[in-house]
PDB file of C-alpha atoms (C1' of nucleotides) in Angstrom:
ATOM      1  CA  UNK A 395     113.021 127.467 140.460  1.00 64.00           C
ATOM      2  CA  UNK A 396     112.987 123.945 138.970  1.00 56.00           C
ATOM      3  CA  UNK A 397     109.268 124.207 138.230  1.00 60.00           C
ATOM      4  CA  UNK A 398     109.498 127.005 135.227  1.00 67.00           C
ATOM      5  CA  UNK A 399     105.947 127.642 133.815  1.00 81.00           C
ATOM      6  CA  UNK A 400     105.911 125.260 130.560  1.00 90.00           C
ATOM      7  CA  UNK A 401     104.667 127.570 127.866  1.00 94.00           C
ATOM      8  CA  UNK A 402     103.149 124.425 126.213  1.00 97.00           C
ATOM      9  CA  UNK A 403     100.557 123.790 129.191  1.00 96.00           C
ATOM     10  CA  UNK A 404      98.352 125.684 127.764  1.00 97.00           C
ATOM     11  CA  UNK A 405      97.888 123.075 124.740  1.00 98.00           C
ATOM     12  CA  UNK A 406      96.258 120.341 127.069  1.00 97.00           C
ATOM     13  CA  UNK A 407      93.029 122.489 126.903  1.00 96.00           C
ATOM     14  CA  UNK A 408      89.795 121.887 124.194  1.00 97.00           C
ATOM     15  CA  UNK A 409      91.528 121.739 120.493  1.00 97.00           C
ATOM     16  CA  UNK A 410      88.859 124.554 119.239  1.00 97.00           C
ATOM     17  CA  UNK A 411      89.548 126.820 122.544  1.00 97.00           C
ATOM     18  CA  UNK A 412      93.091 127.299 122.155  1.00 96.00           C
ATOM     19  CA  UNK A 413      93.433 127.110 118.117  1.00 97.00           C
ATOM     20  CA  UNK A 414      93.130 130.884 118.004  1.00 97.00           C
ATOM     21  CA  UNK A 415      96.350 131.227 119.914  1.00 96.00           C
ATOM     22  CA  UNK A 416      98.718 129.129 117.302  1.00 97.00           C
ATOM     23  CA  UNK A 417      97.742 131.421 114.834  1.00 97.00           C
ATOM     24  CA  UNK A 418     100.948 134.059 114.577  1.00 97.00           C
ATOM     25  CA  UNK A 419     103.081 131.177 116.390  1.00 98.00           C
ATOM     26  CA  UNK A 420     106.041 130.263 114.258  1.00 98.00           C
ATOM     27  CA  UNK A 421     107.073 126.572 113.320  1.00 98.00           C
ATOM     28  CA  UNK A 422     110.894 126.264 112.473  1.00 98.00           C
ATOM     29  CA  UNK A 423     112.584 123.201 110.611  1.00 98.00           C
ATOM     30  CA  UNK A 424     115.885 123.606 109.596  1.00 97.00           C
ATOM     31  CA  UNK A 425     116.505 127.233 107.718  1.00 97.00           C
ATOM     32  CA  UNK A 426     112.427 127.360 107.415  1.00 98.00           C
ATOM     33  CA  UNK A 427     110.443 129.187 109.427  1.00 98.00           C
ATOM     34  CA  UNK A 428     106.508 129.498 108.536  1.00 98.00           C
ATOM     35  CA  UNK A 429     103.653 132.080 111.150  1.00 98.00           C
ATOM     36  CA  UNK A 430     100.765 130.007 111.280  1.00 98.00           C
ATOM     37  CA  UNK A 431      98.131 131.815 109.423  1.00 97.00           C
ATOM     38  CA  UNK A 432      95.549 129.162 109.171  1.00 97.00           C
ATOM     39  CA  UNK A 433      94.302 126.254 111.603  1.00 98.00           C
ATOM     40  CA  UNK A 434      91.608 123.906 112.365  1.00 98.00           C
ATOM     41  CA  UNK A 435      90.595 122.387 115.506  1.00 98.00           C
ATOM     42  CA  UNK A 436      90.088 118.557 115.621  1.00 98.00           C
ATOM     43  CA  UNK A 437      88.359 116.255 118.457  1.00 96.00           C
ATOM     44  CA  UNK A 438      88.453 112.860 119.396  1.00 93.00           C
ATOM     45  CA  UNK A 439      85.567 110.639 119.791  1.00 92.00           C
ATOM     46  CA  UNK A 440      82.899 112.981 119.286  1.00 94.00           C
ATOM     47  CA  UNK A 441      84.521 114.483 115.989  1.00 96.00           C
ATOM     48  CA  UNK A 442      83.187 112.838 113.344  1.00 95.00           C
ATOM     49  CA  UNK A 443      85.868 114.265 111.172  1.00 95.00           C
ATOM     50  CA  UNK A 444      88.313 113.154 113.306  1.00 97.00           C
ATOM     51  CA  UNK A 445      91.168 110.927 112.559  1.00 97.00           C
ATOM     52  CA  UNK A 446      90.699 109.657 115.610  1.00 97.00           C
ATOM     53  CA  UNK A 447      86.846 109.085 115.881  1.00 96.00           C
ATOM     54  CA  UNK A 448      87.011 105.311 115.560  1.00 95.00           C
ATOM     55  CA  UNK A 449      89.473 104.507 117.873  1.00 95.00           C
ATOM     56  CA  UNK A 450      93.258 104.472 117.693  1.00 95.00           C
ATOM     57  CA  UNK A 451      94.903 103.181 114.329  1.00 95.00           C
ATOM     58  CA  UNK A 452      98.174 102.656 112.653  1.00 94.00           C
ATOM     59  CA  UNK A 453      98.283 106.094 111.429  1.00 96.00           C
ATOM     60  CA  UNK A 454      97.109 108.319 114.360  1.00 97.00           C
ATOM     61  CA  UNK A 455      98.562 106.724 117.360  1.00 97.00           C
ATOM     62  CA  UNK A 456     100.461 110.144 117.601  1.00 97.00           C
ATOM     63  CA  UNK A 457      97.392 111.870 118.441  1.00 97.00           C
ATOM     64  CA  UNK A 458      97.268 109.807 121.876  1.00 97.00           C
ATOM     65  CA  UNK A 459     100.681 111.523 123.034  1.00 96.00           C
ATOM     66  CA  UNK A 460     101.086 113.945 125.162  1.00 95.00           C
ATOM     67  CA  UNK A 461     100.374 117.727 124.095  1.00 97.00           C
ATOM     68  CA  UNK A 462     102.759 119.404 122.370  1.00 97.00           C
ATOM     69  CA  UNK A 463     103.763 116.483 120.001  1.00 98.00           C
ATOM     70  CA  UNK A 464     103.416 116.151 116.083  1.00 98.00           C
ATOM     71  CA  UNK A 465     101.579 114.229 114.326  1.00 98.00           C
ATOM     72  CA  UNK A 466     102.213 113.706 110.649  1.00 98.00           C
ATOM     73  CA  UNK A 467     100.356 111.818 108.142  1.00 98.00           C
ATOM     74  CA  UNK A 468      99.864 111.190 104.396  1.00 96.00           C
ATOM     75  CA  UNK A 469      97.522 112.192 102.067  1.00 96.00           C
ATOM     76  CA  UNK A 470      96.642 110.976  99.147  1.00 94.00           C
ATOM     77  CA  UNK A 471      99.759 109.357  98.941  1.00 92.00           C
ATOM     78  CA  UNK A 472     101.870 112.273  98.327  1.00 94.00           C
ATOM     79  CA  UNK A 473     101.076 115.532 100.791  1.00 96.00           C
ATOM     80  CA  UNK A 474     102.190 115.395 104.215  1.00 97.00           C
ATOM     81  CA  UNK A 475     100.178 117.541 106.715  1.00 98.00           C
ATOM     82  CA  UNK A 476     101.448 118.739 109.936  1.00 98.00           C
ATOM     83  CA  UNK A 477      99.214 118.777 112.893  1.00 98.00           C
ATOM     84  CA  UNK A 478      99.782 119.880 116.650  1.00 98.00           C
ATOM     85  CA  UNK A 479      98.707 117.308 119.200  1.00 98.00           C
ATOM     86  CA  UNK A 480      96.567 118.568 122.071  1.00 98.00           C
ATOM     87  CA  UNK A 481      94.189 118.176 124.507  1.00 95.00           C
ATOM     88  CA  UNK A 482      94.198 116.441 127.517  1.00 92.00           C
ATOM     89  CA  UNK A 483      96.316 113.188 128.162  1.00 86.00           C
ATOM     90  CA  UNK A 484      94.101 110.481 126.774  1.00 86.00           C
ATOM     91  CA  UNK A 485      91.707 112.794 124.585  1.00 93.00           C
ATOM     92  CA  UNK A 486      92.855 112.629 121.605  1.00 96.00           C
ATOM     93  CA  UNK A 487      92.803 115.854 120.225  1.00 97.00           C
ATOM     94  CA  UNK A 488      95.070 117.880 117.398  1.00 98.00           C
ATOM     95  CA  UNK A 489      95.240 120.896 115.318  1.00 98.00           C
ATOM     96  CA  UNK A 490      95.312 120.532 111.949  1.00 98.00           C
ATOM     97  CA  UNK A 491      98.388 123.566 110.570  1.00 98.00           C
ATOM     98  CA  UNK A 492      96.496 124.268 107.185  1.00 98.00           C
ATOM     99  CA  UNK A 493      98.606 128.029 105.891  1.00 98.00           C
ATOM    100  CA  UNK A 494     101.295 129.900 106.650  1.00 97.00           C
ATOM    101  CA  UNK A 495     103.486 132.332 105.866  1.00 97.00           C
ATOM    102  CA  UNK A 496     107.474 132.260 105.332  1.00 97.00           C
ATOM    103  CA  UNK A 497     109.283 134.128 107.493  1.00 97.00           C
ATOM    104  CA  UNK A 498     113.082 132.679 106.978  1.00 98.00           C
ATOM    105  CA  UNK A 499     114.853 130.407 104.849  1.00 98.00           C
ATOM    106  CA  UNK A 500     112.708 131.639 101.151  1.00 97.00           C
ATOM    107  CA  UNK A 501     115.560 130.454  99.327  1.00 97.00           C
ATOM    108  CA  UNK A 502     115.213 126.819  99.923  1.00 97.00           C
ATOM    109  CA  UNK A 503     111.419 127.587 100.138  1.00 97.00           C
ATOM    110  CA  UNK A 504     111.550 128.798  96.665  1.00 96.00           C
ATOM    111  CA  UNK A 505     113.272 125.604  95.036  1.00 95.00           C
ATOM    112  CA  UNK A 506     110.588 123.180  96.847  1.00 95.00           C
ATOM    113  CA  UNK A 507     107.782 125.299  95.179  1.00 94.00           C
ATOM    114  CA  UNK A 508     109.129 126.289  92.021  1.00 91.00           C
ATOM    115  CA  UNK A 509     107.063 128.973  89.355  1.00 90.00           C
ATOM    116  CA  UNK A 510     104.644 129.650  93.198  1.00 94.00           C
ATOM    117  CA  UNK A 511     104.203 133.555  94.174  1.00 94.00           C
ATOM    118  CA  UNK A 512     105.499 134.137  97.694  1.00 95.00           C
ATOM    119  CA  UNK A 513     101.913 134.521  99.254  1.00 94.00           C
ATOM    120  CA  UNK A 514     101.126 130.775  98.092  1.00 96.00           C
ATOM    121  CA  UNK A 515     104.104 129.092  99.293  1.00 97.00           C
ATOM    122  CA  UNK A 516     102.480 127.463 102.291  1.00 97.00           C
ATOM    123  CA  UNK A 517      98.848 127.956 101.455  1.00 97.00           C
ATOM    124  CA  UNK A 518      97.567 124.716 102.202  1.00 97.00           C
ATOM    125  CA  UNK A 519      98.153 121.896 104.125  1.00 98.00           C
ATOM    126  CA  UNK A 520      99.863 120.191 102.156  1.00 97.00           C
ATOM    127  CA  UNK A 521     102.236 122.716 100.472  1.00 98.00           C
ATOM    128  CA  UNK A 522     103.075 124.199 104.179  1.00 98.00           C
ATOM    129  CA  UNK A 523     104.274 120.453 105.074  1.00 98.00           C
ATOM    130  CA  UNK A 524     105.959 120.727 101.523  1.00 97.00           C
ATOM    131  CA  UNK A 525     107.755 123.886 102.312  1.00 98.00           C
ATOM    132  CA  UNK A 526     108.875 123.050 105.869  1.00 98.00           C
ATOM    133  CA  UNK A 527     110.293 119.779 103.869  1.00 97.00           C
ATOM    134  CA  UNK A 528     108.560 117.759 106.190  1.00 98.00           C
ATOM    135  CA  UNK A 529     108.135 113.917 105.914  1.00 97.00           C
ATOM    136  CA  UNK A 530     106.619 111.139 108.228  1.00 97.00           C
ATOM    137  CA  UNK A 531     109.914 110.671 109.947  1.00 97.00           C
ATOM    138  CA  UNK A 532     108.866 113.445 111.850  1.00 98.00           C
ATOM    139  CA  UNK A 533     105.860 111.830 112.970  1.00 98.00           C
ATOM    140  CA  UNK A 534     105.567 111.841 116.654  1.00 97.00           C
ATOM    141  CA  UNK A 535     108.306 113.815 117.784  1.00 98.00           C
ATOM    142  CA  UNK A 536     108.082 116.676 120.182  1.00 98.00           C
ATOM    143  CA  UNK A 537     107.550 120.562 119.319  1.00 98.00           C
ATOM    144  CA  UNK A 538     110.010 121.508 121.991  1.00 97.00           C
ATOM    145  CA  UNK A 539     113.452 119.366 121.917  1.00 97.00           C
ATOM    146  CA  UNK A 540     112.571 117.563 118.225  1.00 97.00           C
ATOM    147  CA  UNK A 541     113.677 118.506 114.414  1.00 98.00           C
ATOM    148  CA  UNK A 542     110.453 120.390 113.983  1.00 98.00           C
ATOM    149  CA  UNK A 543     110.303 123.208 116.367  1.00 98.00           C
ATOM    150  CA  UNK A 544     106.938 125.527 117.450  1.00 98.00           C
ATOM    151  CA  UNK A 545     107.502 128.834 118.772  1.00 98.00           C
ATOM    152  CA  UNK A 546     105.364 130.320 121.031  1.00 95.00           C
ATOM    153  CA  UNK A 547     104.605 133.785 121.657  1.00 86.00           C
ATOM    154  CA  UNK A 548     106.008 133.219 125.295  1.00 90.00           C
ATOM    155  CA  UNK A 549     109.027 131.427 123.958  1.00 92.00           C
ATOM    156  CA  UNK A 550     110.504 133.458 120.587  1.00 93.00           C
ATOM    157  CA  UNK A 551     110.056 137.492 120.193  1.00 92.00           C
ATOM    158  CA  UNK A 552     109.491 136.468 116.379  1.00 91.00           C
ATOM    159  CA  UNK A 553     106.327 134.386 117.352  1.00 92.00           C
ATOM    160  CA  UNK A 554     104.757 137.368 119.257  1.00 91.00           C
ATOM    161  CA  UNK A 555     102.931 138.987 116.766  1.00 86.00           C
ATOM    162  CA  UNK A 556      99.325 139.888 117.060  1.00 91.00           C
ATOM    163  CA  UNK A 557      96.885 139.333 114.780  1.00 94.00           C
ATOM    164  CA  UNK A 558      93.044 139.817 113.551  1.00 96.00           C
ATOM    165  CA  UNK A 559      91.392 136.409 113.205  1.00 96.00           C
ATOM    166  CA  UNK A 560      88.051 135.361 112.128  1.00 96.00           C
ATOM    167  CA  UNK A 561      86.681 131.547 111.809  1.00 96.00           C
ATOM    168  CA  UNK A 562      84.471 129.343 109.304  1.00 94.00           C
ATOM    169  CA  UNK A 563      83.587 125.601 108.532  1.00 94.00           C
ATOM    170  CA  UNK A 564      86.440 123.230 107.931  1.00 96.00           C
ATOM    171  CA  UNK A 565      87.791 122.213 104.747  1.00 96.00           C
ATOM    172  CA  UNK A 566      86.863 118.937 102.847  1.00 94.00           C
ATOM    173  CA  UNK A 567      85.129 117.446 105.382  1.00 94.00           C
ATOM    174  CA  UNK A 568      82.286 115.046 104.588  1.00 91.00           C
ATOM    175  CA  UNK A 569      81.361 114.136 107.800  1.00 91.00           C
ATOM    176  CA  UNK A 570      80.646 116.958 110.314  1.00 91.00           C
ATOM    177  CA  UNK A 571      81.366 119.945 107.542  1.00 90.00           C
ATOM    178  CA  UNK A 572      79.434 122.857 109.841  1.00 91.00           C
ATOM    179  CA  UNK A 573      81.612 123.268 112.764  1.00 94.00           C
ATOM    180  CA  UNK A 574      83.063 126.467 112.453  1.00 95.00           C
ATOM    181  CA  UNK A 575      86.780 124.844 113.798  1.00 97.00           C
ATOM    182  CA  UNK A 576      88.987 126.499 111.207  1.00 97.00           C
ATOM    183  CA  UNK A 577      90.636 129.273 112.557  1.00 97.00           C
ATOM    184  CA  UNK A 578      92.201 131.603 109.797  1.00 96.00           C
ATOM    185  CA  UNK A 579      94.286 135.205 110.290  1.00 96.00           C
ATOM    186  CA  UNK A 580      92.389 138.286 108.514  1.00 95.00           C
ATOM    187  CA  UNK A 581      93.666 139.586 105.124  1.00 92.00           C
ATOM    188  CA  UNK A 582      96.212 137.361 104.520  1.00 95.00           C
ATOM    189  CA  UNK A 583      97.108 135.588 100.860  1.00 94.00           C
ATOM    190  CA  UNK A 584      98.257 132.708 102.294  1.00 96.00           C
ATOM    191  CA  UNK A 585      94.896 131.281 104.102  1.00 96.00           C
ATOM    192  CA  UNK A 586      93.985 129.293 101.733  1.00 95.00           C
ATOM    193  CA  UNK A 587      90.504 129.235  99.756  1.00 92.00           C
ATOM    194  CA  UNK A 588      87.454 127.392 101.580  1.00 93.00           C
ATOM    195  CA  UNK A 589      85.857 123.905  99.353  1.00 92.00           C
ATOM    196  CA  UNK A 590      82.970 122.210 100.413  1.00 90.00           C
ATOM    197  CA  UNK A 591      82.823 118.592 100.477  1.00 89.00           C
ATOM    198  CA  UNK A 592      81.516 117.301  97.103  1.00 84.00           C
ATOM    199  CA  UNK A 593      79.324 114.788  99.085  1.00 83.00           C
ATOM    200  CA  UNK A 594      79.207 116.520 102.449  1.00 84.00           C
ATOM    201  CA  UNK A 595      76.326 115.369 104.608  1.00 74.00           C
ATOM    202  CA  UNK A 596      73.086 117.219 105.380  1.00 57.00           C
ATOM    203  CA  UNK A 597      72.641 118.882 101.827  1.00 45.00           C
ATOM    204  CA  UNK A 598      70.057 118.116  99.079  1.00 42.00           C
ATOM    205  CA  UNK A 599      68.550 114.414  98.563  1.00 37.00           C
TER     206      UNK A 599
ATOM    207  C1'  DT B 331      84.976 133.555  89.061  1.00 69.26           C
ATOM    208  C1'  DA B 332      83.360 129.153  90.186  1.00 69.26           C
ATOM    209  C1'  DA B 333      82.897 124.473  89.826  1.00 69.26           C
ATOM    210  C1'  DA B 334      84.530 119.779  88.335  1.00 69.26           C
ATOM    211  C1'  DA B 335      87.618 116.181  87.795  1.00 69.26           C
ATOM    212  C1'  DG B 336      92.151 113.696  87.702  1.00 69.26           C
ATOM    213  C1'  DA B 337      96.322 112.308  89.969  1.00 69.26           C
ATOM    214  C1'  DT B 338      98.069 108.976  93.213  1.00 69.26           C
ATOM    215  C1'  DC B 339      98.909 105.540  97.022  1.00 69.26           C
ATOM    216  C1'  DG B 340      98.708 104.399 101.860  1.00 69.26           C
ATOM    217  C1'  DA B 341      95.429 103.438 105.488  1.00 69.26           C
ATOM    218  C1'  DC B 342      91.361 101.481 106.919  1.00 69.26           C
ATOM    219  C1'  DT B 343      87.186  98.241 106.674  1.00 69.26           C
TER     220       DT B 343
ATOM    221  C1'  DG C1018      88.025  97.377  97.381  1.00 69.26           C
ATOM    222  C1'  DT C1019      87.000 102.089  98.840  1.00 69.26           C
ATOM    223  C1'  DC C1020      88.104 106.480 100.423  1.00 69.26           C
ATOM    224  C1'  DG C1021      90.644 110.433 101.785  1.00 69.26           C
ATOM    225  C1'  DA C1022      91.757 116.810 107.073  1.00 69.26           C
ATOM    226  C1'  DT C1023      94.754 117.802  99.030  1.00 69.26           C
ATOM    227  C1'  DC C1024      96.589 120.185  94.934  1.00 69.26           C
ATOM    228  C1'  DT C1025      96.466 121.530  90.239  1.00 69.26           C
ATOM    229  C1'  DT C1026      94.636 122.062  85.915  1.00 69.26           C
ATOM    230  C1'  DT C1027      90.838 122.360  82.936  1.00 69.26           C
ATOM    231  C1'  DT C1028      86.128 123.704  81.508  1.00 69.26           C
ATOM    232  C1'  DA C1029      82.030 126.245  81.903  1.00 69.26           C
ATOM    233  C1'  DA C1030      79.262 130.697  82.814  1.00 69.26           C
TER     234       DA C1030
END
DNA sequence: TAAAAGATCGACT
DNA sequence: GTCGATCTTTTAA
């Protein structure tokens, strides 16, 4: 009785294992809800393109929680990027939410992303924490009983929806740019276009 | 269609 | 002081 399975167990496993199963989740804040069409997996230690390769910092203490927390951080100075802790307890692990795709609250969406087709409102990290109106106060609060909520497949009828996935290099990554750890749905506008590193490593000179 | 560069500022070394 | 898990616009083929 008192021990209910907790749907969010499932998130203390490898980052790049389970990745494949946020995509069609749903993540709510306020009036905004957004299916995850686009993900990528990172490690701890051993991930060079890790925020959390050299040890915990300022910025990614959140990654040391517990699964199932969020971990928010700037970049560049002006996008906030939403990321799913996971992993086991003292791995720090986390899924970077790169796409999605709008399911409620497009009117607010709309007036964050002004003159943007629908397909593009959350393509990118940065424009999905934009449309969710997310902000570092949200850093480190949890998925379940916080502001920000994720929906699982097990947990919301909306979040159960199938889909055709495929996978590819990360994004912008310098160091470690060949792991195939991004995890994006099929035939969707929203995933967003793949870049290369200008100065990846292990190309040319 | 693809590639390049600028903006912009906090975090890290 | 340097560099980004980015986004947008501009320029070149």
């Amino acid at each position: 009785m008192s021990s209910s399975p907790d749907p969010f167990a499932f998130l203390a496993g490898p980052p790049e294992q389970l990745a494949p199963e946020l995509l069609g989740a749903v993540l709510r804040h306020g009036p905004v809800a957004v299916r995850l069409t686009e993900v990528e997996a990172y490690g701890g230690s051993h991930d060079p393109g890790s925020h959390a390769y050299r040890g915990p910092t300022r910025r990614n203490a959140s990654m040391y929680a517990d699964a199932g927390t969020l971990y928010c951080y700037l970049s560049h100075g002006i996008h906030v990027c939403a990321n799913v802790v996971v992993g086991p307890v003292g791995e720090p692990g986390a899924l970077l939410l790169r796409a999605g795709r709008v399911v409620t609250g497009s009117d607010a969406v709309e007036q964050r992303r002004p003159g943007v087709v629908e397909g593009s409102w959350a393509r990118g990290p940065g424009n999905l924490g934009r449309s969710l109106g997310l902000g570092l106060e949200h850093d480190g609060t949890d998925l379940r009983t916080g502001p920000v909520r994720l929906e699982l497949p097990s947990t919301s009828s909306v979040a159960a929806h199938p889909v055709t996935w495929t996978s590819g290099p990360r994004v912008g990554l310098r160091s470690a740019s060949d792991r195939p750890w991004r995890f994006m749905t099929v035939d969707d506008p929203s995933v967003s276009a793949y870049r290369r590193h200008p100065k990846a490593d292990g190309r040319d000179r």
